[in-house]
Structure formats: C-alpha cells, structure tokens
XYZ file of C-alpha atoms in Angstrom:
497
model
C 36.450 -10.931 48.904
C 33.044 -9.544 48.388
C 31.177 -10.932 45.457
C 30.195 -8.731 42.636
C 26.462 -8.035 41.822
C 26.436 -9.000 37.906
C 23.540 -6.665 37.958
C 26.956 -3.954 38.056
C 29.067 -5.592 35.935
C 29.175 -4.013 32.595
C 29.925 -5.397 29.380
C 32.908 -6.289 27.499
C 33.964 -3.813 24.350
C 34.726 -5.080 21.206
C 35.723 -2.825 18.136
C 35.708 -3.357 14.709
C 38.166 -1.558 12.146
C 39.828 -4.524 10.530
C 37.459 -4.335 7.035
C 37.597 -1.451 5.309
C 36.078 -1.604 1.519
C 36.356 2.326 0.420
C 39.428 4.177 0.049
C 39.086 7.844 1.751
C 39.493 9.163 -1.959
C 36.108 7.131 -2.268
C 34.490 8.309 0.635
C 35.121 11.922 0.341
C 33.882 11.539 -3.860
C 30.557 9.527 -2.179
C 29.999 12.545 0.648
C 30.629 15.666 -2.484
C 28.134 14.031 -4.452
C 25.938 13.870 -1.362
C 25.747 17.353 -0.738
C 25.428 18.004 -4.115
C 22.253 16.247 -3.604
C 21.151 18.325 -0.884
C 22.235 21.498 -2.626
C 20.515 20.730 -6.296
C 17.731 18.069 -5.767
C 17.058 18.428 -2.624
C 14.856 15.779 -0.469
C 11.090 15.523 0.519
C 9.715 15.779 4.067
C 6.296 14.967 4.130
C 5.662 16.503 7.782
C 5.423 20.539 7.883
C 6.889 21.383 11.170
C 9.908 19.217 10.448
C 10.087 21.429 7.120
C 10.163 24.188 9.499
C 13.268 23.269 11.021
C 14.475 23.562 7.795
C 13.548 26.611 6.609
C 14.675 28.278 9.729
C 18.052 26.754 9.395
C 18.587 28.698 5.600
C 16.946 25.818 3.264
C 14.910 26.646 0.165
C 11.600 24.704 1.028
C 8.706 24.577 -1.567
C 5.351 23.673 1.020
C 3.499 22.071 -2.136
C 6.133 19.487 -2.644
C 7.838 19.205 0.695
C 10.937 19.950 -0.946
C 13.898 21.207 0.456
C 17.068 22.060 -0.664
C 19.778 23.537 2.045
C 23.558 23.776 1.640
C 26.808 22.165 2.894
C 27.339 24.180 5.661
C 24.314 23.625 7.074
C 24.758 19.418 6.421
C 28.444 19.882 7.839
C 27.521 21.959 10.885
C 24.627 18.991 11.960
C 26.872 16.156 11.611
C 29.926 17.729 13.557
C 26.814 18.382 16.143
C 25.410 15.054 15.912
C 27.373 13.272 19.378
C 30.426 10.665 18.343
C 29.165 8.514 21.810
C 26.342 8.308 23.648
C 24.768 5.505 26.528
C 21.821 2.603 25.316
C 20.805 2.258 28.929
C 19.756 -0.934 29.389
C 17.674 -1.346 32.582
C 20.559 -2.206 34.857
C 23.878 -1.440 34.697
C 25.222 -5.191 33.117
C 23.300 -4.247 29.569
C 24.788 -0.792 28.992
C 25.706 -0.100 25.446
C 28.669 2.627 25.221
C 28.357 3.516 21.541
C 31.351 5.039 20.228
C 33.661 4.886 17.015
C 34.436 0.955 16.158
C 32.466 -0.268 19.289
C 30.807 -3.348 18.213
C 26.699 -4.567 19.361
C 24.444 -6.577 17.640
C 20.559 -7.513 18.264
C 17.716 -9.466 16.571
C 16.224 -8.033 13.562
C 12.320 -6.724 13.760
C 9.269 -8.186 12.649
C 9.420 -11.047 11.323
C 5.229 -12.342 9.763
C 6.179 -15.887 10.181
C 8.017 -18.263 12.203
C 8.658 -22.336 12.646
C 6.853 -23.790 15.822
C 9.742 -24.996 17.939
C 7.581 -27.480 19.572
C 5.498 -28.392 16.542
C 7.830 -27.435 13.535
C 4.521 -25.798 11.908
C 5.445 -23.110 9.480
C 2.502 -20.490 10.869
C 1.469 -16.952 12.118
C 3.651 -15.723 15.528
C 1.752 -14.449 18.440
C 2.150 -12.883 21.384
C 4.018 -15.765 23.063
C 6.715 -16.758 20.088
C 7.296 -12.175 20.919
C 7.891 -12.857 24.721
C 9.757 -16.372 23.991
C 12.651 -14.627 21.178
C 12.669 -11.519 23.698
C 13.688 -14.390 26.716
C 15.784 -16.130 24.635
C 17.785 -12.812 23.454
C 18.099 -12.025 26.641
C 20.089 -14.916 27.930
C 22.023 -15.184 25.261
C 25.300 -13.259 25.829
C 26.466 -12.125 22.748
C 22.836 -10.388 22.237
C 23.425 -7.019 23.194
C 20.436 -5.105 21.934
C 16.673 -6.101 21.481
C 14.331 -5.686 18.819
C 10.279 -6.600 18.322
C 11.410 -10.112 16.507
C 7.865 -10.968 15.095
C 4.502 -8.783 15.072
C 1.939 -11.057 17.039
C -1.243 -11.822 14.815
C -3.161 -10.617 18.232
C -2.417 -7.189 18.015
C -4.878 -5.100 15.351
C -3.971 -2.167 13.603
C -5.063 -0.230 16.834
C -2.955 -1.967 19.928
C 0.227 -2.967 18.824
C 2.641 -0.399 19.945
C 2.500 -0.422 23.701
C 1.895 -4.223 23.779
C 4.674 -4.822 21.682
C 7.249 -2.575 24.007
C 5.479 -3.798 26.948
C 5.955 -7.683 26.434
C 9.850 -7.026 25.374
C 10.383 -4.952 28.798
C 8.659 -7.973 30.537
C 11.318 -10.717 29.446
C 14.362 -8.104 29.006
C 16.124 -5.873 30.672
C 18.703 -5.467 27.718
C 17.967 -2.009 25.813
C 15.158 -2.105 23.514
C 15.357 -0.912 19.337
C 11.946 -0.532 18.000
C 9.963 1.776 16.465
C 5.997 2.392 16.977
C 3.580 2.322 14.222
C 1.337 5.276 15.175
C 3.269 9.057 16.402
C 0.341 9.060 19.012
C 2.159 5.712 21.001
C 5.385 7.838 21.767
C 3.918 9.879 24.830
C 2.298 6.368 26.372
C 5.582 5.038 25.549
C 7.551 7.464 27.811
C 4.876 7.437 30.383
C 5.106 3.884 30.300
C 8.534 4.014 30.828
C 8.776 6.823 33.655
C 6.305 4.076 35.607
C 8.915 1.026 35.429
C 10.926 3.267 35.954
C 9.969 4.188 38.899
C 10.099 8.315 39.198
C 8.577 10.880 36.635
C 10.436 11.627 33.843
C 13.477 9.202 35.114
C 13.354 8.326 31.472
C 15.018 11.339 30.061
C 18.319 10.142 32.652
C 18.165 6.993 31.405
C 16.329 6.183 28.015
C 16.002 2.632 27.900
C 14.603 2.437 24.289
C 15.647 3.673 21.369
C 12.592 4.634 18.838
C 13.577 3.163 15.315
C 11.609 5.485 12.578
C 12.220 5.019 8.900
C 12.494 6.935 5.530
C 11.512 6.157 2.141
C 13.453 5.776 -1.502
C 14.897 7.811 -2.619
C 14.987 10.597 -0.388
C 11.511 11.579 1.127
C 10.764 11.622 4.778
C 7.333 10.449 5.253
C 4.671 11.802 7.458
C 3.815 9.942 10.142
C 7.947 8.631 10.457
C 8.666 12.355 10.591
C 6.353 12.898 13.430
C 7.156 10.097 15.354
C 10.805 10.836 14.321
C 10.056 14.638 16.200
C 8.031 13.150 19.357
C 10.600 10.995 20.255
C 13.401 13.555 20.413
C 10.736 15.869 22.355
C 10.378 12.877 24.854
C 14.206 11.963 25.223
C 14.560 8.697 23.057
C 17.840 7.791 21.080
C 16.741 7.726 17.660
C 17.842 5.455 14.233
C 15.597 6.033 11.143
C 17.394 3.768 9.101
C 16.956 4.133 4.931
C 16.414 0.491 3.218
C 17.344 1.318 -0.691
C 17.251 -1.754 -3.375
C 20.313 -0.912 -5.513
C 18.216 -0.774 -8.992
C 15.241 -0.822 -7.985
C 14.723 2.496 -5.440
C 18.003 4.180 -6.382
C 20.043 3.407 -9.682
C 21.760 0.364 -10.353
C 25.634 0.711 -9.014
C 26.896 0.254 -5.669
C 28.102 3.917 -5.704
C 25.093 5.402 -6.051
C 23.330 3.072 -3.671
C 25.920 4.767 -1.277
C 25.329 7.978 -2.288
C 21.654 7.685 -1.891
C 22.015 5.772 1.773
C 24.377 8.270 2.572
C 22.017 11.321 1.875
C 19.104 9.528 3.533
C 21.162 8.729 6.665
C 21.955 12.478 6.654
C 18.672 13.996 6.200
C 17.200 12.142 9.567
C 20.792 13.339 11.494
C 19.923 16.685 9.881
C 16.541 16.971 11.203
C 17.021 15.927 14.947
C 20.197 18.317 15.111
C 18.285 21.242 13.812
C 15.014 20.511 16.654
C 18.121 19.760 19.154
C 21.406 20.049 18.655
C 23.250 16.881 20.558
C 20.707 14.533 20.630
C 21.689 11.341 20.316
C 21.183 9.139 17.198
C 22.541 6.812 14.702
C 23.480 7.657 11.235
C 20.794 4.864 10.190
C 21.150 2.885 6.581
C 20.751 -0.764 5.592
C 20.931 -0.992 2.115
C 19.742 -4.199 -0.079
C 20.271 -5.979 -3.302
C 17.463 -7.590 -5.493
C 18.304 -10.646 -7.706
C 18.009 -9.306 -11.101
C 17.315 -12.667 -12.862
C 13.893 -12.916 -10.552
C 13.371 -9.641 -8.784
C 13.937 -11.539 -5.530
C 14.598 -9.457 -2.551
C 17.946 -10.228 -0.953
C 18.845 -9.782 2.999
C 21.717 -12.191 2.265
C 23.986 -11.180 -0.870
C 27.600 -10.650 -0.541
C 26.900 -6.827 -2.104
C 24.528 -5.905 0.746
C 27.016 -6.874 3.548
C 29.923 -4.607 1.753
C 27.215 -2.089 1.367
C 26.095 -2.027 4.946
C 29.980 -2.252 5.713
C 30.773 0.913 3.389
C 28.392 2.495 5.555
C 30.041 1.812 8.616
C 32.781 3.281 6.790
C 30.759 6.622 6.067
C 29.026 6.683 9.635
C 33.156 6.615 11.261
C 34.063 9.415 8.672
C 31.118 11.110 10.540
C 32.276 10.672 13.692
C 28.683 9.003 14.360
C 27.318 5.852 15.844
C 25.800 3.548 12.808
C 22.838 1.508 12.835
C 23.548 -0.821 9.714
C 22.238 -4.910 9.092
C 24.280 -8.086 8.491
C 23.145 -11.256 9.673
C 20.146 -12.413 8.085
C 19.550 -15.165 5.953
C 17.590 -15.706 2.616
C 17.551 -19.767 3.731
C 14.012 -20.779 4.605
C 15.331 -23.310 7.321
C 18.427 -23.802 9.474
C 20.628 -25.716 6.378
C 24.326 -25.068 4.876
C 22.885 -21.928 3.496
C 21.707 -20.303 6.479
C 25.190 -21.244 7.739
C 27.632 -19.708 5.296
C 25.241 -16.912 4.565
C 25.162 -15.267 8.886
C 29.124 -16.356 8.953
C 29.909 -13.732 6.188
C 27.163 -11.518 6.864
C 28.085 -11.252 10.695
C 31.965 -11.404 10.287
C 31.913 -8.462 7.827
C 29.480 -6.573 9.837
C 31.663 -6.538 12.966
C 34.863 -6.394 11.241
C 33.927 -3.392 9.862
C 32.769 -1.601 13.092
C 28.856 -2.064 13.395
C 27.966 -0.169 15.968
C 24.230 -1.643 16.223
C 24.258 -4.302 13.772
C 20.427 -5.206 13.167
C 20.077 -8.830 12.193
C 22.896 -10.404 14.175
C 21.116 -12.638 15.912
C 18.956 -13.431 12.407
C 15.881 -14.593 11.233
C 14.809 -16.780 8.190
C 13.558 -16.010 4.605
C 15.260 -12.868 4.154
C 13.551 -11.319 7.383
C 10.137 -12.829 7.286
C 10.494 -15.751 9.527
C 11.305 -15.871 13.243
C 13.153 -19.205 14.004
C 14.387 -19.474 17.704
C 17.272 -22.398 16.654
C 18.860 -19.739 14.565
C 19.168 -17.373 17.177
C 20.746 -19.835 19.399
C 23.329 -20.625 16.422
C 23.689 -16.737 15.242
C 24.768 -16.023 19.329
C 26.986 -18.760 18.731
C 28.789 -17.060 15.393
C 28.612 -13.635 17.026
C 30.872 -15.248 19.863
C 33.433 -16.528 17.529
C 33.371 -12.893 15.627
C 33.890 -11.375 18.823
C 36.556 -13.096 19.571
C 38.140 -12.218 15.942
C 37.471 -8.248 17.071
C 39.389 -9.403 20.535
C 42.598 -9.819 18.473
C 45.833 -11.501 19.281
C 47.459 -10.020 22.864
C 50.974 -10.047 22.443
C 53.067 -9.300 25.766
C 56.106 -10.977 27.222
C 54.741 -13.284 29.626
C 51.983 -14.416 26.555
C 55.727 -14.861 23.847
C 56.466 -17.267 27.217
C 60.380 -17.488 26.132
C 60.946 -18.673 29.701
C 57.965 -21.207 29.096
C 59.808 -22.597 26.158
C 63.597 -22.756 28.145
C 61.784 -24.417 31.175
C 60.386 -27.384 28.874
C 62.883 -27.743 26.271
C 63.358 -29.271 22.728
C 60.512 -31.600 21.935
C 58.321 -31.392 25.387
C 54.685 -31.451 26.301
C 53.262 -28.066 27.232
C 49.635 -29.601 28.311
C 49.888 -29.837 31.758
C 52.364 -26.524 32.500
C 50.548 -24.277 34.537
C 51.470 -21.701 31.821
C 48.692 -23.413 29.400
C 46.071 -23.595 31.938
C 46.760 -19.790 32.823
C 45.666 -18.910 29.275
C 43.182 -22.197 28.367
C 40.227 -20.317 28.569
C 40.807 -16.762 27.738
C 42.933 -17.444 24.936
C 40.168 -19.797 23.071
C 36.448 -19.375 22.210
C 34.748 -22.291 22.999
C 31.483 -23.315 21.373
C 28.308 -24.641 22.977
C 26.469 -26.478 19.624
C 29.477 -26.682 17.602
C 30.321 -30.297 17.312
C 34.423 -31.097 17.380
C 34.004 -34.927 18.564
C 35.857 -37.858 15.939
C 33.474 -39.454 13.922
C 32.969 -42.901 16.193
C 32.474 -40.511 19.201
C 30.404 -38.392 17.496
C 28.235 -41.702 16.237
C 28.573 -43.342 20.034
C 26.691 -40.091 21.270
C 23.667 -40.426 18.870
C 24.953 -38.383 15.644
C 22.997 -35.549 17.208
C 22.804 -32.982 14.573
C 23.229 -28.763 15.539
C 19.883 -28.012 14.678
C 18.549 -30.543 17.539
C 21.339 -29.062 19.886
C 19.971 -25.538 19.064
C 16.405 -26.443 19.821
C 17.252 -28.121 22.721
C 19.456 -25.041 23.865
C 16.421 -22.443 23.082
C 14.077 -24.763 24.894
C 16.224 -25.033 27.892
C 16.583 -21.360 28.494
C 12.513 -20.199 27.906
C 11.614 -22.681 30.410
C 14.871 -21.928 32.879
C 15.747 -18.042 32.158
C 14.307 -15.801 35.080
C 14.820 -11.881 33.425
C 15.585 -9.156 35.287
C 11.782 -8.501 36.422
C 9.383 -5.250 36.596
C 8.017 -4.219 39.634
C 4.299 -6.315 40.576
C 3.303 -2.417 41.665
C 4.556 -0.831 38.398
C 3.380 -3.413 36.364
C -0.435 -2.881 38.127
C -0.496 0.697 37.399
C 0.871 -0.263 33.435
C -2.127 -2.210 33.397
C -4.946 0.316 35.044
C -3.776 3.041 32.315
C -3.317 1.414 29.754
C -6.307 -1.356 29.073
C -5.169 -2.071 25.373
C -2.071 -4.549 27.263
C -3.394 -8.120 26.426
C -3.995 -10.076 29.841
C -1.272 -12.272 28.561
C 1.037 -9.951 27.528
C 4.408 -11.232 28.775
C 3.603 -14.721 29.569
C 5.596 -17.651 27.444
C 3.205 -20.047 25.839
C 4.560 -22.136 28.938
C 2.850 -19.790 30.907
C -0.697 -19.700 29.993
C-alpha cells in the first residue's frame, strides 16, 4: 500500500457543545438589548469611509462624532450574511482549519513583553529568536492548531515590526497564522508578501493563509487606524477577527449581563462592517471579555467569570450561525506552579467544551498575557490533548459493548492480553507525554524528575530537532530584495546565529 504524504493528511475535528451557561430565553433577552443598542445609542467609528458603509446601508451617522445608529434589520440581514464556515488555509493541506458550528482550534495567545530564558531562567525582554523559537515549538506541537505573534521582539521599532513579525512566523510554520499589523499601510506588503511564498500573483486570495486580527475599543467605538486596517484586509482577501476586550466594571458596567451585551454589540459592529463592504466575507464574531479584581484593580486573564464569559460568547457566536474567536487558557501565575495548573485546566476545558472555534490562549502564556514561557506551552499542548479527547466522547457500538468479549472470557478473567484490548489500547486512551503516573519508589528510582524539567527538556528537544515545512530559498530572496526592513536574522533560532 502506498504511503500517505502527511503533507495531505488533514486534521482531526473535534466539536464542542457539551457547556452551555445561557438559557435561549437569556440569549435572545442579551441579543434585544443589543439592538436596542444599535438602534438608540448607537456606536462610534472613528474611520469615515467605514462610516460610509453605513450610511449607505440606512444608518443615521453624525460625521462630528462618528456616530451611528442603524436598525435591526440591517444588524439581522449582516449576520445571516456573515458565512457559518469558511477554510484557515494553512500552507499545506495537513494544517487546514474547517471552521464551522462547534468545531474546536486553539493557538498561542499574542504578544507577550516578557518571557523566562529557557536556557538561562532570566526573567527579560524577548527578541527576535524567543518569536521564531514559540512559532517552532507551536508548530510541532499537535494539538496547536493556529499561530499567533507570541512575544513582540525588543528589535523591531515602532517602524518595522509588521512584516518581520509575519515573516519570521511563516519561516518556522506552516500552520495558519492569527495576527494583526500595527500600521493599515503593512496590509498590501503583507499580501504581496504572501502572493511571493506563495508562489503565483494573487494566489493569496485562493488560499489566505493569515488571518488579520484588528481590534475595537470600550465600549463601542471602532478606532481609526483598526478600522482601516480592518477595510484593507477585506480589500486584499484576509479572514478577519477584531475581537472586543471589555473589563466587566471597568469599560462596560459591572454585571456579567451587560458585559455580554456590550461584547455582543462590539462583536456585531466589526461583522456589520465587513458584510456591508462585502457581503460573505469571512470572519469571526470576535470577543474576549475580562474581569478585574475589585479588591486591587488587578487585571485578570484567569478568573472563573472570564472563562463563562468567553464561553457565553461561544454561545452567542452559535446563535449567529458564526465562527467565534473567544480566549481561555491563560494564566495569571507568574511561573509554571499549581496555579498555572488548575487555572489553563478550567480555562481550556470550558473553552472547548463550549465550542471555541479559535480559542486564543490555548496554548498560554504567563502573568495574565505578559510573559512568553516555552515550558507552558509544552504543558498547555499537553491539557489541550486531554480536552480533546473529552470533545471525542464515548463511541458506543456493538463490537466496543464486546458482549461476546465478556462470554469468551468468563466470570472473573483477565482481559489484558485479549486481542480485543489491544484493538482499542490506544484509541480508546489519551496518553500523556510529561504527565507523571509512575508509584512513588519508581518515580524516586528515576530521579524525582519534576514536569517543569520534563517540559523544558521537551521544548528544547523539538527547537533544536523540528525541521518546518520550509519557504522556497528563491521566494525567500525576492522577500528579502523588496522588502529591506526583514532583519538578516529574521527566522533563525538563537541556535542558529
């Protein structure tokens, strides 16, 4: 039998309906008071042609204060246009994403300003290396199915980040990329960028590999330069997520309703404005609402109120009929302890339980977000396996009930060595790589080796071994001759300087 090229084979499915924390008398109360909003308040957009769009579709739009106001119809009519599936290409076949209701993904979250030396265990600045290490890592690991930037390299100025950024992920993955730029004027290098790896002009628009990640403000304003970006990238053929990050009492009122109410409207407005400049064009219905600790004003990735947030608006993104881009999986821990532990087992259990369809944060970073630790992405892949494996469910069939298994052996016999067991042994069971399940005295005979040593050791193993799917020497030359601002280094691990 011919071998298959894994280069064809595509990935597994896993959906997520099993945690549900509204009622549908609760969603449909959460989506009136919604387009109230729309209707009476109104939002902001900041950028004029995207209030154009507006106008044109019937809104009330006052040009001093970017607000509009437009009504239900209009709201209803985008979202049923908005598409209920679309493809994250990745750049071969194996790294497809099929987004659809309940279909579960997760990535890495973005940007992280710090991150712990793996080598060194120095607390310190990332650079462009610790960017192209977490982007190698991801990409081995197989319950990463998505990539984000997971640090923003102290190399890159104001001026250069964008296409350095894009191009060093590219370089060590060939899973689909989720990440915005930080200047509108990036997005048309971007696609030509692209187009050249590529390989053919405008090959991009068949199969967008990246999706551009834009953002609003709270409450309810679409900002400038996110708006234009937001508008370029649908003009050049990237999926877009603009996701809305609300503090419940701090930039929308105090209740976990209205924190819904206000994520939901937010999420709306950016579906609204990229079905308006073109109608089935794909994008998430983009929220990731946080808490704040009101005894300190601490900001929390982790609390137990943000992950049923972020899973109420998986809820509201399935009532939609559109893909989600919501966030579970981070930690507020500062290292890889029993916090960081019980904090990304909730967090990423509840995300995929309840159907995140591109759950930023999965594979999670440190200090609610700000630091990039590579032994916690070894151990979140490691979680996201087992929740996987939850989403996979119990089979039940007759030769699985194995009545004839149980007649064969009999009252009080050993079902170890039937060939039954071994049929099953390893797609019945998840087994774990850094997960320890030895006795005590075997664990102590083998050196009490701790998980955070076995994580290292893991992360360490695949930067030096993991060979990505590469881009061609010629199409990386001609990257380099037009665009100059890509760092010589650009790409390279720190192990290859």
């Amino acid at each position: 039998m011919a071998r298959r090229n894994k280069q064809q084979e595509e990935k597994k499915i896993y959906e997520g309906h099993l945690y549900k924390p509204l009622t549908l008398e609760k969603i449909e109360m959460i989506h009136e008071a919604s387009l109230k909003i729309f209707e009476e308040i109104g939002i902001s957009i900041r950028y004029a042609p995207a209030r154009d769009l507006w106008r044109k579709a019937g809104a009330i739009v006052d040009d001093i204060t970017g607000v509009c106001r437009i009504g239900r119809e209009v709201v209803q009519h985008c979202i049923k246009t908005a598409p209920s599936e679309f493809i994250q290409y990745g750049r071969v076949l194996k790294n497809n994403v099929y987004q659809g209701p309940n279909k579960f993904y997760g990535g890495p979250t973005c940007e992280a300003i710090s991150v712990w030396d793996i080598e060194t265990g120095e607390h310190r600045a990332p650079n462009i290396y610790d960017l192209a290490e977490a982007t190698r890592l991801c990409d081995a690991l197989e319950n990463c199915d998505l990539m984000q930037s997971s640090c923003y390299p102290q190399e890159l100025s104001s001026e250069l980040p964008d296409l350095n950024r894009y191009f060093i992920m590219t370089k060590n993955s060939s899973k689909h990329i989720c990440t915005g730029p930080y200047k509108p004027e990036s997005v048309p290098k971007l696609y030509k960028m692209a187009n050249i790896i590529l390989g053919k002009e405008d090959a991009f628009r068949e199969k967008p590999f990246i999706t551009l990640v834009c953002g609003v403000i709270s409450p309810f304003i679409m900002d400038e330069k996110w708006t234009e970006t937001l508008m370029l990238g649908v003009e050049h053929g990237f999926p877009i997520a603009s996701p809305t990050a609300s503090t419940a009492g701090s930039t929308c009122p105090g209740t976990l309703a209205a924190q819904l109410v206000l994520s939901n409207v937010e999420a709306l407005m950016t579906i609204i404005t990229v079905q308006l400049q073109k109608p089935g064009h794909p994008c998430f219905y983009s929220a990731v609402p946080m808490t704040i600790d009101h005894r300190d004003g601490a900001f929390c990735f982790a609390s137990v109120e943000g992950w049923m947030q972020n899973s109420a608006m998986n809820q509201l993104s399935q009532y939609h009929n559109i893909p989600n881009y919501t966030e579970c999986g981070d930690s507020d821990a500062k290292i890889m302890d029993a916090q960081f532990g019980f904090e990304i087992g909730m967090g990423l259990t509840l995300g995929a339980m309840s159907g995140s369809n591109n759950m930023h944060g999965s594979i999670g970073l440190l200090e609610g977000g700000l630091t990039l630790c590579l032994e916690s992405y070894v151990t979140s892949n490691e979680v996201l396996g087992m929740t996987k494996r939850i989403l996979q469910g119990i089979e039940v069939d007759e030769d699985r009930i194995a009545l004839d298994v149980f007649k064969e052996v009999g009252i009080g016999g050993v079902f170890l060595d039937h060939p039954h067991t071994t049929k099953y042994s390893r797609s019945e069971f998840f087994y774990p790589q850094i997960a320890d399940r030895k006795s005590f005295a075997s664990w102590d005979m083998a050196g009490r080796t701790n998980i955070n040593d076995k994580a290292k050791k893991m992360a360490l193993d695949i930067i030096h071994s993991h060979k990505p799917d590469p881009i061609d020497t010629d199409a990386e030359a001609e990257i380099r001759a037009k665009f100059p601002e890509i760092l010589p280094d650009a790409g390279k691990t720190r192990y290859e300087k």
